[in-house]
Structure formats: structure tokens, C-alpha cells
mmCIF file of C-alpha atoms and ligand atoms in Angstrom:
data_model
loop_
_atom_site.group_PDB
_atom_site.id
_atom_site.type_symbol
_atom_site.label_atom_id
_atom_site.label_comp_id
_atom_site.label_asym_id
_atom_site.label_seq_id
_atom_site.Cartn_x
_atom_site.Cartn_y
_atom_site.Cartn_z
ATOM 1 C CA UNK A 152 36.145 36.977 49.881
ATOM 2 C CA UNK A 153 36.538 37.584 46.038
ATOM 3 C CA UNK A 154 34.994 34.604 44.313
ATOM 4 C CA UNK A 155 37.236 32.095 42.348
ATOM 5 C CA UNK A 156 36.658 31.901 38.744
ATOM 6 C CA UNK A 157 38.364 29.232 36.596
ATOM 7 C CA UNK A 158 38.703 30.084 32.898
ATOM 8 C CA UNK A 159 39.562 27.137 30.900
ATOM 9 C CA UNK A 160 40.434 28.279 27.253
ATOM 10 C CA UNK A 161 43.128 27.332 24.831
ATOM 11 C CA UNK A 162 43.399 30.794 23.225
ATOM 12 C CA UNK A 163 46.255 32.229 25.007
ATOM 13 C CA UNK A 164 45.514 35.511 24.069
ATOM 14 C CA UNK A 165 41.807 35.759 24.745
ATOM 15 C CA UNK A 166 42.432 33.766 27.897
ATOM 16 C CA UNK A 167 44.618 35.924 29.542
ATOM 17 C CA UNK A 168 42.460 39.225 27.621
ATOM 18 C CA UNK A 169 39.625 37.500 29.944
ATOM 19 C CA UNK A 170 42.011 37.144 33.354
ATOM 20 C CA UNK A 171 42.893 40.830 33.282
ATOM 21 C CA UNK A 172 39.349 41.781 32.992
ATOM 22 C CA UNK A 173 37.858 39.337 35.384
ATOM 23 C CA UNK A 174 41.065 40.183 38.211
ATOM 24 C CA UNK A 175 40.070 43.715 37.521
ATOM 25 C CA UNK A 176 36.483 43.279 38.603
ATOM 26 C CA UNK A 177 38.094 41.985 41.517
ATOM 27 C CA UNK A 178 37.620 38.283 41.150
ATOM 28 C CA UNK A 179 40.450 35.303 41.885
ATOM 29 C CA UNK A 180 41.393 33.901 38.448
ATOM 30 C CA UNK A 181 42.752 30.381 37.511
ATOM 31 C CA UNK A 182 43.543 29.759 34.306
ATOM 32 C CA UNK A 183 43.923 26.288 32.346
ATOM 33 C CA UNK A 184 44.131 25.622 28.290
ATOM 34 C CA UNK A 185 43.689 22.143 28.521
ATOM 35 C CA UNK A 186 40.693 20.072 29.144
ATOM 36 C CA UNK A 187 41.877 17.095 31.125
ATOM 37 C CA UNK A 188 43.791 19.872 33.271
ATOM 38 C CA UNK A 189 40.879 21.559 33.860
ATOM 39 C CA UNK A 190 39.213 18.681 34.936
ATOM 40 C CA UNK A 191 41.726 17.483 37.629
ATOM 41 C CA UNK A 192 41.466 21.237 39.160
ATOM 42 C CA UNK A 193 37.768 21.488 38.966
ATOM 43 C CA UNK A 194 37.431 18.139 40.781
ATOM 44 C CA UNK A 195 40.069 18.614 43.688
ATOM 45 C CA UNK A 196 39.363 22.518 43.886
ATOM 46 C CA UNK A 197 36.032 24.706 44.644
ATOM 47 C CA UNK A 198 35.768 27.200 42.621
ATOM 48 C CA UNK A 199 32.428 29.526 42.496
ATOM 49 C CA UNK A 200 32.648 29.202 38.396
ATOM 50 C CA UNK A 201 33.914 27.680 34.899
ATOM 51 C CA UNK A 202 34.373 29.532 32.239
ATOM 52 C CA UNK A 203 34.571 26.658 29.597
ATOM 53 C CA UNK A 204 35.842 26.608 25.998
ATOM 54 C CA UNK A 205 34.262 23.891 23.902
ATOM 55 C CA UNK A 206 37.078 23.115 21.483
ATOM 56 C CA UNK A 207 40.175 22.136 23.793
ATOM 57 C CA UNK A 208 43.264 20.031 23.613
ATOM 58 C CA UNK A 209 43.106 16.990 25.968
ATOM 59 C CA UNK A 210 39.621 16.819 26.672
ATOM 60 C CA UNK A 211 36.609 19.092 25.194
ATOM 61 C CA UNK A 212 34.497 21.144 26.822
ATOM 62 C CA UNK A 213 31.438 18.881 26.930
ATOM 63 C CA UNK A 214 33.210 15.666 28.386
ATOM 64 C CA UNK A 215 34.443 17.905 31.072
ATOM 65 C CA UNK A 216 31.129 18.856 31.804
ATOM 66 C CA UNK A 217 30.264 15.258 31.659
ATOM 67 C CA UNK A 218 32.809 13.975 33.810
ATOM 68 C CA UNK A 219 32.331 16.485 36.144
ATOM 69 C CA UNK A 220 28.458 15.665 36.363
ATOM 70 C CA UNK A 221 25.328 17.493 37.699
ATOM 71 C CA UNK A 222 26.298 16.881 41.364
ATOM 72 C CA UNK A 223 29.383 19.345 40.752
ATOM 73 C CA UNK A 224 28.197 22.286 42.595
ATOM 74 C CA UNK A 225 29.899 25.113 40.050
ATOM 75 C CA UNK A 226 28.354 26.968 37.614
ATOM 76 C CA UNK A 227 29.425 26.352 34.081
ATOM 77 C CA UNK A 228 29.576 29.209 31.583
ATOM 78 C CA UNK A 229 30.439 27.712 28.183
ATOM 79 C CA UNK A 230 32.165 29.699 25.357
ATOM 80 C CA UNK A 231 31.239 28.555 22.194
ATOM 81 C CA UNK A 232 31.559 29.043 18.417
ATOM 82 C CA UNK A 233 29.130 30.686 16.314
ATOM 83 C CA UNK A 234 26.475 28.801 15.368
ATOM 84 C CA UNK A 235 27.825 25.932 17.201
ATOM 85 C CA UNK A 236 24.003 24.563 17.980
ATOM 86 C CA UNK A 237 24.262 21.283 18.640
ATOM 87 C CA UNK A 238 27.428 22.450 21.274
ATOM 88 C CA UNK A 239 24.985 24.784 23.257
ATOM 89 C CA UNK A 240 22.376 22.730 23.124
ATOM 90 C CA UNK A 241 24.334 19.362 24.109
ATOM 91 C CA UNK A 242 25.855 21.918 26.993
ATOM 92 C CA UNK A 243 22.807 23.248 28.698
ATOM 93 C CA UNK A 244 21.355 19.181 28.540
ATOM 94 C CA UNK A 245 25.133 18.457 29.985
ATOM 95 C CA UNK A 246 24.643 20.710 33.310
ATOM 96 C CA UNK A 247 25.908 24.363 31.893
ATOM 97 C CA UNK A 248 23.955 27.164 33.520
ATOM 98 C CA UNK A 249 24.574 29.602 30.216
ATOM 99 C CA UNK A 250 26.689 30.274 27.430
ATOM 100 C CA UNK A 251 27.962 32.613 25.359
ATOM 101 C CA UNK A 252 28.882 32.933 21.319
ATOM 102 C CA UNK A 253 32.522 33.818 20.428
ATOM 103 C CA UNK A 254 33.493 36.599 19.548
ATOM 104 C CA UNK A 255 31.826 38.365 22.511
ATOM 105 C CA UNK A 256 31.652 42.074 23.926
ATOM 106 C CA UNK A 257 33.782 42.045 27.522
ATOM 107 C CA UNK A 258 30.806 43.319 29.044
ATOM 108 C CA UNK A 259 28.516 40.667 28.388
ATOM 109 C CA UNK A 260 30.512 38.201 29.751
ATOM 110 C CA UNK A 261 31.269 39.970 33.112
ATOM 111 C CA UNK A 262 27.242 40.210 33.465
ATOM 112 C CA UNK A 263 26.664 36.777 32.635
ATOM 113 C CA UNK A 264 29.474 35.830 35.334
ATOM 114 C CA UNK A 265 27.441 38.523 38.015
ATOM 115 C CA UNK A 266 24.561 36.558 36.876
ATOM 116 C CA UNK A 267 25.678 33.276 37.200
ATOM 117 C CA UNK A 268 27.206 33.777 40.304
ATOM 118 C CA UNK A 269 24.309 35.486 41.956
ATOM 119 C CA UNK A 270 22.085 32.739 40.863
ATOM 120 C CA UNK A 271 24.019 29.672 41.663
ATOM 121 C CA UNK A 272 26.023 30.990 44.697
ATOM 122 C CA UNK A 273 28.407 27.459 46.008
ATOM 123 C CA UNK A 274 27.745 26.389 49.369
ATOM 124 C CA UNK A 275 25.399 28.937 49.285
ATOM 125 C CA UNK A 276 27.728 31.403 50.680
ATOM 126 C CA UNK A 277 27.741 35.311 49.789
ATOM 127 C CA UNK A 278 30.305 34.110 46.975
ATOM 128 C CA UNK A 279 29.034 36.521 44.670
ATOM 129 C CA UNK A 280 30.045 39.795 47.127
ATOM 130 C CA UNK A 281 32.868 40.901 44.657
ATOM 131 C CA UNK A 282 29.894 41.464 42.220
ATOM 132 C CA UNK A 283 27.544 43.844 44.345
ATOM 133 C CA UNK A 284 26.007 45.708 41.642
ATOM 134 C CA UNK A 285 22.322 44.594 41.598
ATOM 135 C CA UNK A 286 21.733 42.430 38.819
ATOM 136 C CA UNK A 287 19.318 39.328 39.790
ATOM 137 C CA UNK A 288 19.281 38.282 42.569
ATOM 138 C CA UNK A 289 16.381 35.637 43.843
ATOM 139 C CA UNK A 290 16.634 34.522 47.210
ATOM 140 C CA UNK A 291 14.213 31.742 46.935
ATOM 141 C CA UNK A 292 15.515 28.813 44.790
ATOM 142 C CA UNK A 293 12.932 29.055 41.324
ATOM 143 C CA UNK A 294 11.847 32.679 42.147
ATOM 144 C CA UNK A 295 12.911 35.731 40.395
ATOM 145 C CA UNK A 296 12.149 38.956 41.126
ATOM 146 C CA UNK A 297 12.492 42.636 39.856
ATOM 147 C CA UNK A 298 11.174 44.950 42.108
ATOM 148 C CA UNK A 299 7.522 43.900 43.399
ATOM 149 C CA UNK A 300 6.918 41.490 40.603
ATOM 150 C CA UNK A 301 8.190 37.651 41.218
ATOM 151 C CA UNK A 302 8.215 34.980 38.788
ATOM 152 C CA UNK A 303 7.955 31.519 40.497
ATOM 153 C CA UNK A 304 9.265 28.508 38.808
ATOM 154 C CA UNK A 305 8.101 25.693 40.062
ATOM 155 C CA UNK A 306 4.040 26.918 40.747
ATOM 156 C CA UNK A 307 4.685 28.568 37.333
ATOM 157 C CA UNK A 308 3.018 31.852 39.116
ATOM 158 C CA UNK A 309 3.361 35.779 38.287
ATOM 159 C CA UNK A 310 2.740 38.213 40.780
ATOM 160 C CA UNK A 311 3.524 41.835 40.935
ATOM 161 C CA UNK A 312 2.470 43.806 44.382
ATOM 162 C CA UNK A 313 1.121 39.844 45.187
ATOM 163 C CA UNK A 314 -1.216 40.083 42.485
ATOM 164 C CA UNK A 315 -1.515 37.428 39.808
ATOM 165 C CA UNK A 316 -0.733 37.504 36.155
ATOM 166 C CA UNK A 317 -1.908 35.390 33.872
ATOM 167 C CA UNK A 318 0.749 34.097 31.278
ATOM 168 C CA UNK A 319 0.691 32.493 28.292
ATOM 169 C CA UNK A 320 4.051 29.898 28.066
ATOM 170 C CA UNK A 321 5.776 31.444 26.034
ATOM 171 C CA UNK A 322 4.876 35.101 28.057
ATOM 172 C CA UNK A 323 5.890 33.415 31.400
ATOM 173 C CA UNK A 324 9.333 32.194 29.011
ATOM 174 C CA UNK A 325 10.206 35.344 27.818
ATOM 175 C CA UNK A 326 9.544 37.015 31.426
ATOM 176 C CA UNK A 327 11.724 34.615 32.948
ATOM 177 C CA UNK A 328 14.426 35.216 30.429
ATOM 178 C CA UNK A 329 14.140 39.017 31.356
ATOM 179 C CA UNK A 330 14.295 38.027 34.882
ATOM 180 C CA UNK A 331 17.448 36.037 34.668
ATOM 181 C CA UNK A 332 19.397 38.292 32.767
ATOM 182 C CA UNK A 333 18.695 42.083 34.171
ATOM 183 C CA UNK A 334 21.082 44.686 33.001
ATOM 184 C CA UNK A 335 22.359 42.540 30.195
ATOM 185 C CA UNK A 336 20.856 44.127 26.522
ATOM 186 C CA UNK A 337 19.061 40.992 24.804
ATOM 187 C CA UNK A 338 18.621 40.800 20.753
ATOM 188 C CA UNK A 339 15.889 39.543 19.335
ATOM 189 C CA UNK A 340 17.430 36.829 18.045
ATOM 190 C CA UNK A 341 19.001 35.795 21.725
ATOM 191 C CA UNK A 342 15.441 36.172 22.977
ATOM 192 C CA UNK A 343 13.680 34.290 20.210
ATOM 193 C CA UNK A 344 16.913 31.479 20.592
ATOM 194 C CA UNK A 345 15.928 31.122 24.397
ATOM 195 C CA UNK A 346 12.033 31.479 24.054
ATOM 196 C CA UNK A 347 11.368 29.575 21.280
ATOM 197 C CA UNK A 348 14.301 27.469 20.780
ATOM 198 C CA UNK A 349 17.281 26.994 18.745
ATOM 199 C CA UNK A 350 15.470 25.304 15.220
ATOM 200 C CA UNK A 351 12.949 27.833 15.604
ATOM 201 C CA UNK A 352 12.395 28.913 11.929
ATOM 202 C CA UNK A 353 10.419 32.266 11.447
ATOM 203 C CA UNK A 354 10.501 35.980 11.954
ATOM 204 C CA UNK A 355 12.689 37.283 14.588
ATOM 205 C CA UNK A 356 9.460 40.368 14.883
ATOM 206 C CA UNK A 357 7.582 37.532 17.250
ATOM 207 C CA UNK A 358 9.810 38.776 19.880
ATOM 208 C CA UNK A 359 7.991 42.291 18.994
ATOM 209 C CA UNK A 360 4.770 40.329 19.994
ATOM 210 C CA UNK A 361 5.429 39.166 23.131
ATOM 211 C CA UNK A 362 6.906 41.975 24.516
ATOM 212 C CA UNK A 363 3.794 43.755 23.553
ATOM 213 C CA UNK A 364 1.611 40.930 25.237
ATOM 214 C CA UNK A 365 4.075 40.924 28.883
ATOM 215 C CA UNK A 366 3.962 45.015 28.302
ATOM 216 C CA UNK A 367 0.277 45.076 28.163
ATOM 217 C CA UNK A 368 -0.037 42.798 30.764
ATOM 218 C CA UNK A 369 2.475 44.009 33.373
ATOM 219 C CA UNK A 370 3.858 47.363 32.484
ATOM 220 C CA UNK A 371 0.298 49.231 31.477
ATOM 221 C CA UNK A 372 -1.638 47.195 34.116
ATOM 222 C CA UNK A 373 0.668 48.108 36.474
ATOM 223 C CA UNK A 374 1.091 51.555 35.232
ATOM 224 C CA UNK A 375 5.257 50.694 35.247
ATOM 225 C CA UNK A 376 8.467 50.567 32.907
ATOM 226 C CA UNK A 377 9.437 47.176 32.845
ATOM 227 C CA UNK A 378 10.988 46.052 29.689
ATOM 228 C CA UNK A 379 12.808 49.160 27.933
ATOM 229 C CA UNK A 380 13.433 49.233 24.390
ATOM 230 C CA UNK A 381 17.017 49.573 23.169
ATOM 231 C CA UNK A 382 16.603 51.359 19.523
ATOM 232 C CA UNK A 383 18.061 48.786 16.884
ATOM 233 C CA UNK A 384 19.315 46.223 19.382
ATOM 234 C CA UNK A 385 17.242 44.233 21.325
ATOM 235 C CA UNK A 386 15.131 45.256 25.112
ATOM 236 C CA UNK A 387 16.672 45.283 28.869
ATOM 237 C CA UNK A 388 14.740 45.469 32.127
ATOM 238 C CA UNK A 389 17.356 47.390 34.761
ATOM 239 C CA UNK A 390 18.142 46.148 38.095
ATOM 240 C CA UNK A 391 17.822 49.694 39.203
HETATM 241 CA CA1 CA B 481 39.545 26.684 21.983
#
């Protein structure tokens, strides 16, 4: 069964722009541009996730993601403004499971949907079949895994063929970013935003560093190619 997305964006144009695309991956669309709409579905409906706008008529995005609360079982993607900070930051506190900056490339949001809907599956249900392509996909609740290495949340543990790495925080951070978002390209300023926070004020080349550290630690002591580098972008690990 295709899983049900709801989009919830005012933009008529970029709304339906995102329908097409998500209906052509082969996902169920619902569409809403207002927020107190968008509430009554999300309550009396399951869907497997919410695409949610931040500036909408009727209700915003965040009181919707208030009102729906942290016992709603759907992921929330939000869309958000550029350098909207305190939106992102108020929206990950609020329950969201991610979000992304408008204007954004069509292919980053259909791999932080795959993502999304791998990681938070409803009902826990194979509701993210539509999207069998091989991005992340932890079967343990907290544990992520790319090939025989497995980051575990909760013991805050790195193995990789069951042997343990030692991480610094901000290593076992970064890693776990990595980990969460295979297959998607990430900048060094997305990786510095989600390792070091949003105020962080400094140069973005830290990024450089760590990746050097989790390289030296995981890629040459394991004699593998983990984290590749994408010339004048950013750095990937592949599902595949
Ligand atoms: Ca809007």
C-alpha cells in the first residue's frame, strides 16, 4: 500500500509542484493550504506523514504541531523560510522529525520523506514500501546502521563488525547525522547547523575536522569508504 502523505502549504503553485512529484514516486497525496484544515484532517485521518508549511492562513504551522501533540503518531516534515531559526528550532522542540529551508531542490525533499518514513514507519507497518530504495533503515528503535557499523542511541555505543569505537560527542553527533540521512548530500553548513547547533558562531572548516577524526577512526581503521567527499558541496555516505 502506497503511503499517505499530507502536504499542507498555502503556495498553490509549489503545493501542487510538490503533489505531482510526490504521486509520481508513487505515494497517496492530500493536499490542504490552510492550517486549521489541516488540523481537522490530521486528527480524524492517519496519514504516514506531514509535510508542514510554517506560515499558513488559519492556523500556523507550529500550533498545528502543538495541537496535534507528541502522542500523534505522524512524522512531521516542516518547510520553512530561510533563516527562519527560531521556527526550526521551536519545530523540532514542538515534535517535528526534520525540516527543510525554502527554496529547496525536489530531490532533497523526496529523500527526506524516504527518510522520514523509513524511520518513523505508523503503526509500525511496512508504510514506507512505496520508497524501497535503501536509504536508512534501522530496525531497532535508537540504532542506525550502514552496513556492519551500528550507532546505538540510547547506550551511546559504536560498533562496526561488533567492535567498539570510541567517540568523542560531537564524533558520535556527526556520525549519527550521517546515519540518518544516507544518500542525501550534506553541506557543511547543514552539518555544522545539526552538530553544533543553530547559534553556533565559527568556521564552517570544523566540519573538515570531524570528518577527519570519524574517517580516521572508522574508515582507515576499518580499511573502508564511509563518508565520501562531494567536491565543493558538502560529504554523503551511500546506502549502497
Ligand atoms: Ca506559506
Amino acid at each position: 500500500m502506497a503511503a499517505h502523505i499530507l502536504v499542507v502549504e498555502d503556495e498553490e503553485k509549489l503545493a501542487r509542484f510538490v503533489e505531482l512529484e510526490l504521486i509520481h514516486e508513487g505515494y497517496e497525496v492530500t493536499k490542504s493550504g490552510d492550517g486549521r484544515e489541516a488540523l481537522e484532517l490530521a486528527t480524524e485521518n492517519t496519514y504516514d506523514l506531514i509535510l508542514l508549511d510554517i506560515m499558513l492562513p488559519g492556523l500556523n504551522g507550529l500550533e498545528v504541531l502543538r495541537r496535534l501533540g507528541n502522542s500523534h503518531p505522524t512524522p512531521v516534515i516542516l518547510l520553512t523560510a530561510r533563516d527562519a531559526v527560531m521556527d526550526k528550532v521551536s519545530g523540532l522542540d514542538a515534535g517535528a522529525v526534520d525540516y527543510i529551508t525554502k527554496p529547496f531542490a525536489i530531490e532533497e525533499l523526496l529523500a527526506r520523506v524516504r527518510v522520514a518514513l523509513k524511520l518513523h514507519p505508523v503503526g509500525g507497518a511496512d508504510s514506507a514500501s512505496s520508497a524501497s530504495d535503501g536509504t536508512a533503515a534501522p530496525a531497532e528503535e535508537g540504532v542506525y546502521r550502514w552496513k556492519s557499523l551500528a550507532l546505538d542511541e540510547k547506550k551511546h555505543r559504536v560498533t562496526y563488525d561488533g567492535k567498539e569505537i570510541t567517540l568523542t560527542n560531537r564524533e558520535f553527533e556527526m556520525l549519527k547525522v550521517f546515519l540518518t540521512n544516507q544518500d542525501i548530500v550534506l553541506t557543511r553548513d547543514t552539518l555544522l547547523e545539526k552538530v553544533c547547533g543553530y547559534d553556533y558562531v565559527g568556521e564552517t572548516n570544523v566540519v573538515d575536522v570531524y570528518v577527519r577524526f570519524l574517517r580516521s577512526k572508522i574508515d582507515e581503521a576499518f580499511d573502508i569508504k564511509m563518508i565520501e567527499t562531494v567536491r565543493g558541496v558538502g560529504y554523503v555516505i551511500k546506502s549502497e
